[in-house]
Amino acid sequence: MKISVIISAYNRRDFLLRAVNSVANQTLDKNLYEVIVVKNFEDKSIDETLNKLGYKNVVYDTPRYGERVAIGIEESSGDILAFLEDDDEFKPSKLTKVHQVFNKYKDVYYFHDTREYIYCDEVVDMGTSNPDIRNIIRDLEEITPHNEVIIDPFDKDIKSFLIKYHGIVATTSLMAVRRECMNDKLDLLKRIEISLENFIPAFSAECGKIYHTGERLTRYRIHNKNTSIGFTHEDQIRVLENFMRSISDGELIINNISRNNQIRNVVKLRLLEARYLLYNSPKDIKGYLKFDEHLINVLKDILELCRLRHSFKECKFILLFTLYNSLPSETLKRIIRSVRRSNILLK
């Protein structure tokens, strides 16, 4: 059994060599895996390293993440496909674990591991003194199980588990899949703008069981160019642009997988969250992104989101927050804020 590692980079080159070297330093026999790098640029240092290591270097210019990865899959020959984003790194035993799991569990078609976190080139955890990084880590840890789990994605009883621990189908660098699940889906994959982390588990689940390990086998880098993390106003605009791109992806995935596939609920959850966050973004950002949605549709989305999450308290807050943001009068908003402050002081 051979593993193909697909590394994709678009414009970013800062961390790519570290990602490549992390794969070169695996404990797995080098004859058991190959590496394909798909990027939209040429770089003397990076290209020389790829040539020296004997890795395929594919230059292909498209902003669609799914299309870049699909090209990488077409260039590969492995039975197992493992994915790595240009800013993340595999720990040395990652591919050995992937190889062992797919050999041991013949009914498992999707592999997922747990993150180790890197910030400013140092491994960090919840003990970091930086509150922003601590909050990011806390949020990711809360949605990720920390033990070995094998799931039948067509078992209706695991719906609540997947909604609570949807980190089990998040972050592309943590994923590997049997090739047969992707072979006839490449045309669909090429249409995916950004939501590869939804596409891979959704269609893998159509084939068989999902495996997750609590072992931290991948280093997830936190930095100001993450697709889903924004530290500054400019970063936040980029993140919201990615939410815009993810909406059509979510609809495409939902329309092409089985109704009883429970990953469908996770994709729907993320789709509804994206719409809600975009609606409640500042007016200037919504104007820039050309996002225009009627309040009634957003309220329907929020009710569906609350149904999936089973959280009345959170539902109440989101509904009130959205209704408040929908008020056209700034004067009325100031009055509401004043009344709220008065009520707090009286308690």
mmCIF file of C-alpha atoms in Angstrom, residues 36-336:
data_model
loop_
_atom_site.group_PDB
_atom_site.id
_atom_site.type_symbol
_atom_site.label_atom_id
_atom_site.label_comp_id
_atom_site.label_asym_id
_atom_site.label_seq_id
_atom_site.Cartn_x
_atom_site.Cartn_y
_atom_site.Cartn_z
ATOM 1 C CA ILE A 36 3.274 15.896 -5.108
ATOM 2 C CA VAL A 37 3.496 19.669 -4.611
ATOM 3 C CA VAL A 38 0.990 21.816 -6.515
ATOM 4 C CA LYS A 39 1.671 25.561 -6.440
ATOM 5 C CA ASN A 40 1.048 28.609 -8.607
ATOM 6 C CA PHE A 41 4.599 29.966 -8.573
ATOM 7 C CA GLU A 42 8.198 29.078 -9.311
ATOM 8 C CA ASP A 43 10.828 29.584 -6.636
ATOM 9 C CA LYS A 44 14.484 28.673 -7.101
ATOM 10 C CA SER A 45 15.137 27.490 -3.543
ATOM 11 C CA ILE A 46 11.881 25.543 -3.232
ATOM 12 C CA ASP A 47 12.147 24.026 -6.718
ATOM 13 C CA GLU A 48 15.735 22.907 -6.130
ATOM 14 C CA THR A 49 14.716 21.222 -2.880
ATOM 15 C CA LEU A 50 11.792 19.429 -4.540
ATOM 16 C CA ASN A 51 14.073 18.252 -7.354
ATOM 17 C CA LYS A 52 16.712 17.021 -4.883
ATOM 18 C CA LEU A 53 14.104 15.062 -2.907
ATOM 19 C CA GLY A 54 12.594 13.591 -6.065
ATOM 20 C CA TYR A 55 9.165 15.091 -5.391
ATOM 21 C CA LYS A 56 6.790 16.058 -8.195
ATOM 22 C CA ASN A 57 6.637 19.814 -8.704
ATOM 23 C CA VAL A 58 3.439 20.877 -10.459
ATOM 24 C CA VAL A 59 2.954 24.571 -11.280
ATOM 25 C CA TYR A 60 -0.745 25.221 -11.812
ATOM 26 C CA ASP A 61 -2.362 28.628 -11.384
ATOM 27 C CA THR A 62 -5.900 28.556 -10.011
ATOM 28 C CA PRO A 63 -7.374 30.172 -6.883
ATOM 29 C CA ARG A 64 -9.639 27.151 -6.395
ATOM 30 C CA TYR A 65 -8.240 24.987 -3.616
ATOM 31 C CA GLY A 66 -10.221 21.968 -4.802
ATOM 32 C CA GLU A 67 -8.890 22.264 -8.329
ATOM 33 C CA ARG A 68 -5.265 22.412 -7.157
ATOM 34 C CA VAL A 69 -5.722 19.307 -5.024
ATOM 35 C CA ALA A 70 -7.570 17.490 -7.826
ATOM 36 C CA ILE A 71 -4.607 18.154 -10.128
ATOM 37 C CA GLY A 72 -2.324 16.731 -7.452
ATOM 38 C CA ILE A 73 -4.476 13.605 -7.171
ATOM 39 C CA GLU A 74 -4.370 13.147 -10.960
ATOM 40 C CA GLU A 75 -0.557 13.318 -10.788
ATOM 41 C CA SER A 76 -0.395 10.760 -7.952
ATOM 42 C CA SER A 77 -0.394 6.960 -7.901
ATOM 43 C CA GLY A 78 -0.939 6.048 -4.234
ATOM 44 C CA ASP A 79 -3.738 3.924 -2.760
ATOM 45 C CA ILE A 80 -4.034 6.414 0.115
ATOM 46 C CA LEU A 81 -4.176 10.194 -0.288
ATOM 47 C CA ALA A 82 -2.816 12.339 2.559
ATOM 48 C CA PHE A 83 -3.137 16.113 2.439
ATOM 49 C CA LEU A 84 -0.895 18.864 3.785
ATOM 50 C CA GLU A 85 -1.383 22.618 3.554
ATOM 51 C CA ASP A 86 1.697 24.722 2.865
ATOM 52 C CA ASP A 87 1.738 26.290 6.350
ATOM 53 C CA ASP A 88 1.396 23.073 8.385
ATOM 54 C CA GLU A 89 3.809 20.233 9.146
ATOM 55 C CA PHE A 90 3.652 16.471 9.680
ATOM 56 C CA LYS A 91 5.292 15.124 12.805
ATOM 57 C CA PRO A 92 7.762 12.289 11.999
ATOM 58 C CA SER A 93 5.384 9.413 12.834
ATOM 59 C CA LYS A 94 2.345 10.778 10.945
ATOM 60 C CA LEU A 95 2.539 8.643 7.798
ATOM 61 C CA THR A 96 3.468 5.528 9.781
ATOM 62 C CA LYS A 97 0.213 5.920 11.720
ATOM 63 C CA VAL A 98 -1.777 6.519 8.524
ATOM 64 C CA HIS A 99 -0.263 3.380 6.972
ATOM 65 C CA GLN A 100 -1.018 1.291 10.064
ATOM 66 C CA VAL A 101 -4.631 2.416 10.362
ATOM 67 C CA PHE A 102 -5.577 1.774 6.741
ATOM 68 C CA ASN A 103 -3.861 -1.615 6.868
ATOM 69 C CA LYS A 104 -5.601 -2.604 10.091
ATOM 70 C CA TYR A 105 -9.127 -1.330 9.416
ATOM 71 C CA LYS A 106 -10.284 -2.351 5.952
ATOM 72 C CA ASP A 107 -13.681 -0.678 6.439
ATOM 73 C CA VAL A 108 -12.127 2.706 7.345
ATOM 74 C CA TYR A 109 -11.956 5.139 4.431
ATOM 75 C CA TYR A 110 -11.131 8.395 6.205
ATOM 76 C CA PHE A 111 -8.317 9.129 8.673
ATOM 77 C CA HIS A 112 -8.072 12.176 10.920
ATOM 78 C CA ASP A 113 -5.581 13.047 13.658
ATOM 79 C CA THR A 114 -5.268 15.779 16.293
ATOM 80 C CA ARG A 115 -3.368 19.072 16.133
ATOM 81 C CA GLU A 116 -0.260 20.289 17.807
ATOM 82 C CA TYR A 117 -0.086 24.094 17.623
ATOM 83 C CA ILE A 118 2.733 26.306 16.329
ATOM 84 C CA TYR A 119 2.873 30.079 16.789
ATOM 85 C CA CYS A 120 5.957 32.122 15.862
ATOM 86 C CA ASP A 121 7.794 28.840 15.151
ATOM 87 C CA GLU A 122 7.268 27.556 18.684
ATOM 88 C CA VAL A 123 4.950 24.810 19.892
ATOM 89 C CA VAL A 124 2.228 26.379 22.070
ATOM 90 C CA ASP A 125 -0.739 25.143 24.096
ATOM 91 C CA MET A 126 -3.459 26.490 26.393
ATOM 92 C CA GLY A 127 -0.751 27.712 28.752
ATOM 93 C CA THR A 128 0.449 30.399 26.344
ATOM 94 C CA SER A 129 0.458 33.945 27.714
ATOM 95 C CA ASN A 130 -1.035 35.348 24.470
ATOM 96 C CA PRO A 131 -4.830 35.584 25.055
ATOM 97 C CA ASP A 132 -5.716 35.609 21.335
ATOM 98 C CA ILE A 133 -3.751 32.419 20.673
ATOM 99 C CA ARG A 134 -5.087 30.845 23.856
ATOM 100 C CA ASN A 135 -8.681 31.485 22.725
ATOM 101 C CA ILE A 136 -8.032 29.997 19.279
ATOM 102 C CA ILE A 137 -6.528 26.858 20.819
ATOM 103 C CA ARG A 138 -9.347 26.563 23.367
ATOM 104 C CA ASP A 139 -12.018 26.759 20.650
ATOM 105 C CA LEU A 140 -10.294 24.112 18.517
ATOM 106 C CA GLU A 141 -9.690 21.811 21.470
ATOM 107 C CA GLU A 142 -13.359 21.972 22.494
ATOM 108 C CA ILE A 143 -14.583 20.653 19.140
ATOM 109 C CA THR A 144 -11.981 17.867 18.884
ATOM 110 C CA PRO A 145 -12.194 14.478 20.679
ATOM 111 C CA HIS A 146 -8.947 13.396 22.321
ATOM 112 C CA ASN A 147 -9.300 9.644 22.042
ATOM 113 C CA GLU A 148 -9.535 7.037 19.300
ATOM 114 C CA VAL A 149 -12.935 7.029 17.599
ATOM 115 C CA ILE A 150 -14.320 4.917 14.739
ATOM 116 C CA ILE A 151 -17.647 6.110 13.352
ATOM 117 C CA ASP A 152 -20.241 4.774 10.956
ATOM 118 C CA PRO A 153 -21.288 8.038 9.223
ATOM 119 C CA PHE A 154 -24.691 6.567 8.331
ATOM 120 C CA ASP A 155 -25.578 5.870 11.973
ATOM 121 C CA LYS A 156 -28.217 8.462 12.945
ATOM 122 C CA ASP A 157 -27.204 8.195 16.601
ATOM 123 C CA ILE A 158 -23.853 9.910 15.956
ATOM 124 C CA LYS A 159 -25.428 13.153 14.687
ATOM 125 C CA SER A 160 -25.149 14.968 18.041
ATOM 126 C CA PHE A 161 -21.594 13.695 18.535
ATOM 127 C CA LEU A 162 -20.495 15.064 15.160
ATOM 128 C CA ILE A 163 -22.159 18.425 15.773
ATOM 129 C CA LYS A 164 -20.415 18.737 19.139
ATOM 130 C CA TYR A 165 -17.070 17.427 17.869
ATOM 131 C CA HIS A 166 -17.124 18.697 14.301
ATOM 132 C CA GLY A 167 -13.376 19.195 14.616
ATOM 133 C CA ILE A 168 -13.195 15.522 13.681
ATOM 134 C CA VAL A 169 -13.880 16.616 10.101
ATOM 135 C CA ALA A 170 -11.863 19.851 10.087
ATOM 136 C CA THR A 171 -8.433 21.028 8.885
ATOM 137 C CA THR A 172 -7.284 19.401 5.654
ATOM 138 C CA SER A 173 -3.740 18.722 6.925
ATOM 139 C CA LEU A 174 -5.173 16.240 9.439
ATOM 140 C CA MET A 175 -6.869 14.146 6.748
ATOM 141 C CA ALA A 176 -6.104 11.061 4.674
ATOM 142 C CA VAL A 177 -8.499 9.020 2.539
ATOM 143 C CA ARG A 178 -8.601 5.913 0.374
ATOM 144 C CA ARG A 179 -8.105 6.947 -3.225
ATOM 145 C CA GLU A 180 -11.168 5.074 -4.490
ATOM 146 C CA CYS A 181 -13.423 7.562 -2.675
ATOM 147 C CA MET A 182 -12.027 10.500 -4.666
ATOM 148 C CA ASN A 183 -11.389 8.997 -8.125
ATOM 149 C CA ASP A 184 -14.870 9.594 -9.518
ATOM 150 C CA LYS A 185 -15.345 12.881 -7.654
ATOM 151 C CA LEU A 186 -12.508 14.876 -9.209
ATOM 152 C CA ASP A 187 -14.789 16.881 -11.515
ATOM 153 C CA LEU A 188 -16.797 17.984 -8.468
ATOM 154 C CA LEU A 189 -13.607 18.623 -6.496
ATOM 155 C CA LYS A 190 -12.346 20.981 -9.203
ATOM 156 C CA ARG A 191 -15.407 23.183 -8.539
ATOM 157 C CA ILE A 192 -14.587 23.605 -4.840
ATOM 158 C CA GLU A 193 -13.411 27.141 -4.077
ATOM 159 C CA ILE A 194 -12.032 26.616 -0.577
ATOM 160 C CA SER A 195 -14.008 24.052 1.488
ATOM 161 C CA LEU A 196 -11.769 21.031 1.015
ATOM 162 C CA GLU A 197 -12.114 20.219 4.724
ATOM 163 C CA ASN A 198 -15.838 19.654 4.088
ATOM 164 C CA PHE A 199 -15.499 17.892 0.744
ATOM 165 C CA ILE A 200 -12.993 15.191 1.752
ATOM 166 C CA PRO A 201 -14.836 13.805 4.809
ATOM 167 C CA ALA A 202 -18.274 14.157 3.203
ATOM 168 C CA PHE A 203 -17.397 11.999 0.210
ATOM 169 C CA SER A 204 -15.140 9.662 2.207
ATOM 170 C CA ALA A 205 -18.142 8.955 4.416
ATOM 171 C CA GLU A 206 -20.033 7.781 1.337
ATOM 172 C CA CYS A 207 -17.508 4.914 1.100
ATOM 173 C CA GLY A 208 -17.152 3.682 4.682
ATOM 174 C CA LYS A 209 -16.180 4.417 8.259
ATOM 175 C CA ILE A 210 -14.399 7.441 9.730
ATOM 176 C CA TYR A 211 -11.369 7.095 11.997
ATOM 177 C CA HIS A 212 -10.011 9.740 14.386
ATOM 178 C CA THR A 213 -7.026 9.462 16.718
ATOM 179 C CA GLY A 214 -6.257 11.645 19.716
ATOM 180 C CA GLU A 215 -2.543 11.452 18.848
ATOM 181 C CA ARG A 216 -1.143 14.850 17.887
ATOM 182 C CA LEU A 217 0.522 14.007 14.586
ATOM 183 C CA THR A 218 0.236 17.301 12.698
ATOM 184 C CA ARG A 219 1.570 20.745 13.588
ATOM 185 C CA TYR A 220 -1.065 23.381 12.844
ATOM 186 C CA ARG A 221 0.459 26.813 12.342
ATOM 187 C CA ILE A 222 -1.357 29.879 13.700
ATOM 188 C CA HIS A 223 -0.384 33.058 11.827
ATOM 189 C CA ASN A 224 -1.854 36.182 10.247
ATOM 190 C CA LYS A 225 -2.426 34.534 6.865
ATOM 191 C CA ASN A 226 -4.605 31.638 8.059
ATOM 192 C CA THR A 227 -7.695 31.252 5.882
ATOM 193 C CA SER A 228 -9.998 31.080 8.911
ATOM 194 C CA ILE A 229 -8.237 33.263 11.519
ATOM 195 C CA GLY A 230 -8.181 37.060 11.527
ATOM 196 C CA PHE A 231 -6.165 39.221 13.924
ATOM 197 C CA THR A 232 -6.618 42.593 12.178
ATOM 198 C CA HIS A 233 -9.437 44.312 10.276
ATOM 199 C CA GLU A 234 -7.734 43.383 7.001
ATOM 200 C CA ASP A 235 -7.419 39.757 8.145
ATOM 201 C CA GLN A 236 -11.098 39.682 9.063
ATOM 202 C CA ILE A 237 -12.076 40.850 5.583
ATOM 203 C CA ARG A 238 -10.012 38.006 4.125
ATOM 204 C CA VAL A 239 -11.700 35.494 6.444
ATOM 205 C CA LEU A 240 -15.160 36.773 5.510
ATOM 206 C CA GLU A 241 -14.241 36.585 1.811
ATOM 207 C CA ASN A 242 -13.446 32.924 2.414
ATOM 208 C CA PHE A 243 -16.831 32.486 4.103
ATOM 209 C CA MET A 244 -18.419 33.893 0.948
ATOM 210 C CA ARG A 245 -16.539 31.366 -1.168
ATOM 211 C CA SER A 246 -17.522 28.542 1.183
ATOM 212 C CA ILE A 247 -21.264 29.077 0.771
ATOM 213 C CA SER A 248 -21.445 27.753 -2.792
ATOM 214 C CA ASP A 249 -19.086 24.925 -1.777
ATOM 215 C CA GLY A 250 -21.408 23.852 1.034
ATOM 216 C CA GLU A 251 -24.432 23.840 -1.248
ATOM 217 C CA LEU A 252 -22.543 21.793 -3.861
ATOM 218 C CA ILE A 253 -21.500 19.178 -1.291
ATOM 219 C CA ILE A 254 -24.937 18.884 0.321
ATOM 220 C CA ASN A 255 -26.582 18.424 -3.076
ATOM 221 C CA ASN A 256 -24.231 15.562 -4.014
ATOM 222 C CA ILE A 257 -24.095 13.337 -0.904
ATOM 223 C CA SER A 258 -26.655 10.972 0.594
ATOM 224 C CA ARG A 259 -29.352 12.390 2.851
ATOM 225 C CA ASN A 260 -28.473 9.867 5.578
ATOM 226 C CA ASN A 261 -24.777 10.774 5.535
ATOM 227 C CA GLN A 262 -24.342 12.470 8.936
ATOM 228 C CA ILE A 263 -21.414 14.602 7.717
ATOM 229 C CA ARG A 264 -24.144 16.442 5.841
ATOM 230 C CA ASN A 265 -25.189 18.049 9.151
ATOM 231 C CA VAL A 266 -21.659 19.325 9.800
ATOM 232 C CA VAL A 267 -21.472 20.864 6.322
ATOM 233 C CA LYS A 268 -24.888 22.450 6.875
ATOM 234 C CA LEU A 269 -23.758 23.763 10.275
ATOM 235 C CA ARG A 270 -20.762 25.522 8.724
ATOM 236 C CA LEU A 271 -22.851 26.845 5.838
ATOM 237 C CA LEU A 272 -25.415 28.367 8.227
ATOM 238 C CA GLU A 273 -22.668 29.841 10.427
ATOM 239 C CA ALA A 274 -21.053 31.462 7.389
ATOM 240 C CA ARG A 275 -24.320 33.111 6.334
ATOM 241 C CA TYR A 276 -25.059 34.321 9.866
ATOM 242 C CA LEU A 277 -21.572 35.788 10.360
ATOM 243 C CA LEU A 278 -21.661 37.531 6.992
ATOM 244 C CA TYR A 279 -25.083 39.039 7.686
ATOM 245 C CA ASN A 280 -23.866 40.441 11.011
ATOM 246 C CA SER A 281 -20.667 41.874 9.556
ATOM 247 C CA PRO A 282 -20.192 45.674 9.383
ATOM 248 C CA LYS A 283 -22.060 47.356 6.534
ATOM 249 C CA ASP A 284 -18.895 48.498 4.789
ATOM 250 C CA ILE A 285 -17.552 44.938 4.678
ATOM 251 C CA LYS A 286 -20.872 43.541 3.409
ATOM 252 C CA GLY A 287 -20.858 46.212 0.732
ATOM 253 C CA TYR A 288 -17.303 45.339 -0.258
ATOM 254 C CA LEU A 289 -18.180 41.635 -0.418
ATOM 255 C CA LYS A 290 -21.512 42.348 -2.157
ATOM 256 C CA PHE A 291 -23.317 40.203 0.386
ATOM 257 C CA ASP A 292 -27.031 40.959 0.393
ATOM 258 C CA GLU A 293 -29.468 38.696 2.221
ATOM 259 C CA HIS A 294 -33.008 39.371 3.496
ATOM 260 C CA LEU A 295 -33.542 39.304 7.257
ATOM 261 C CA ILE A 296 -36.297 36.679 7.026
ATOM 262 C CA ASN A 297 -33.921 34.251 5.299
ATOM 263 C CA VAL A 298 -31.228 34.852 7.915
ATOM 264 C CA LEU A 299 -33.721 34.254 10.737
ATOM 265 C CA LYS A 300 -34.691 30.950 9.128
ATOM 266 C CA ASP A 301 -30.992 30.050 8.926
ATOM 267 C CA ILE A 302 -30.511 30.888 12.609
ATOM 268 C CA LEU A 303 -33.454 28.723 13.664
ATOM 269 C CA GLU A 304 -32.022 25.833 11.639
ATOM 270 C CA LEU A 305 -28.601 26.471 13.199
ATOM 271 C CA CYS A 306 -30.114 26.353 16.677
ATOM 272 C CA ARG A 307 -31.957 23.142 15.843
ATOM 273 C CA LEU A 308 -28.671 21.527 14.870
ATOM 274 C CA ARG A 309 -26.858 22.780 17.973
ATOM 275 C CA HIS A 310 -29.717 22.113 20.444
ATOM 276 C CA SER A 311 -28.816 25.274 22.392
ATOM 277 C CA PHE A 312 -31.755 27.544 23.329
ATOM 278 C CA LYS A 313 -29.567 30.027 25.246
ATOM 279 C CA GLU A 314 -27.217 30.500 22.300
ATOM 280 C CA CYS A 315 -30.185 30.636 19.926
ATOM 281 C CA LYS A 316 -31.773 33.469 21.919
ATOM 282 C CA PHE A 317 -28.556 35.487 21.894
ATOM 283 C CA ILE A 318 -27.982 35.027 18.142
ATOM 284 C CA LEU A 319 -31.567 35.964 17.300
ATOM 285 C CA LEU A 320 -31.520 39.105 19.448
ATOM 286 C CA PHE A 321 -28.090 40.119 18.166
ATOM 287 C CA THR A 322 -29.214 39.720 14.549
ATOM 288 C CA LEU A 323 -32.452 41.644 15.107
ATOM 289 C CA TYR A 324 -30.474 44.432 16.812
ATOM 290 C CA ASN A 325 -28.042 44.639 13.879
ATOM 291 C CA SER A 326 -30.995 44.798 11.489
ATOM 292 C CA LEU A 327 -32.340 48.023 13.006
ATOM 293 C CA PRO A 328 -31.953 50.889 10.485
ATOM 294 C CA SER A 329 -31.870 53.630 13.117
ATOM 295 C CA GLU A 330 -28.633 54.307 15.018
ATOM 296 C CA THR A 331 -30.645 56.391 17.482
ATOM 297 C CA LEU A 332 -32.833 53.413 18.360
ATOM 298 C CA LYS A 333 -29.722 51.261 18.806
ATOM 299 C CA ARG A 334 -28.270 53.822 21.229
ATOM 300 C CA ILE A 335 -31.512 53.793 23.233
ATOM 301 C CA ILE A 336 -31.439 49.990 23.446
#
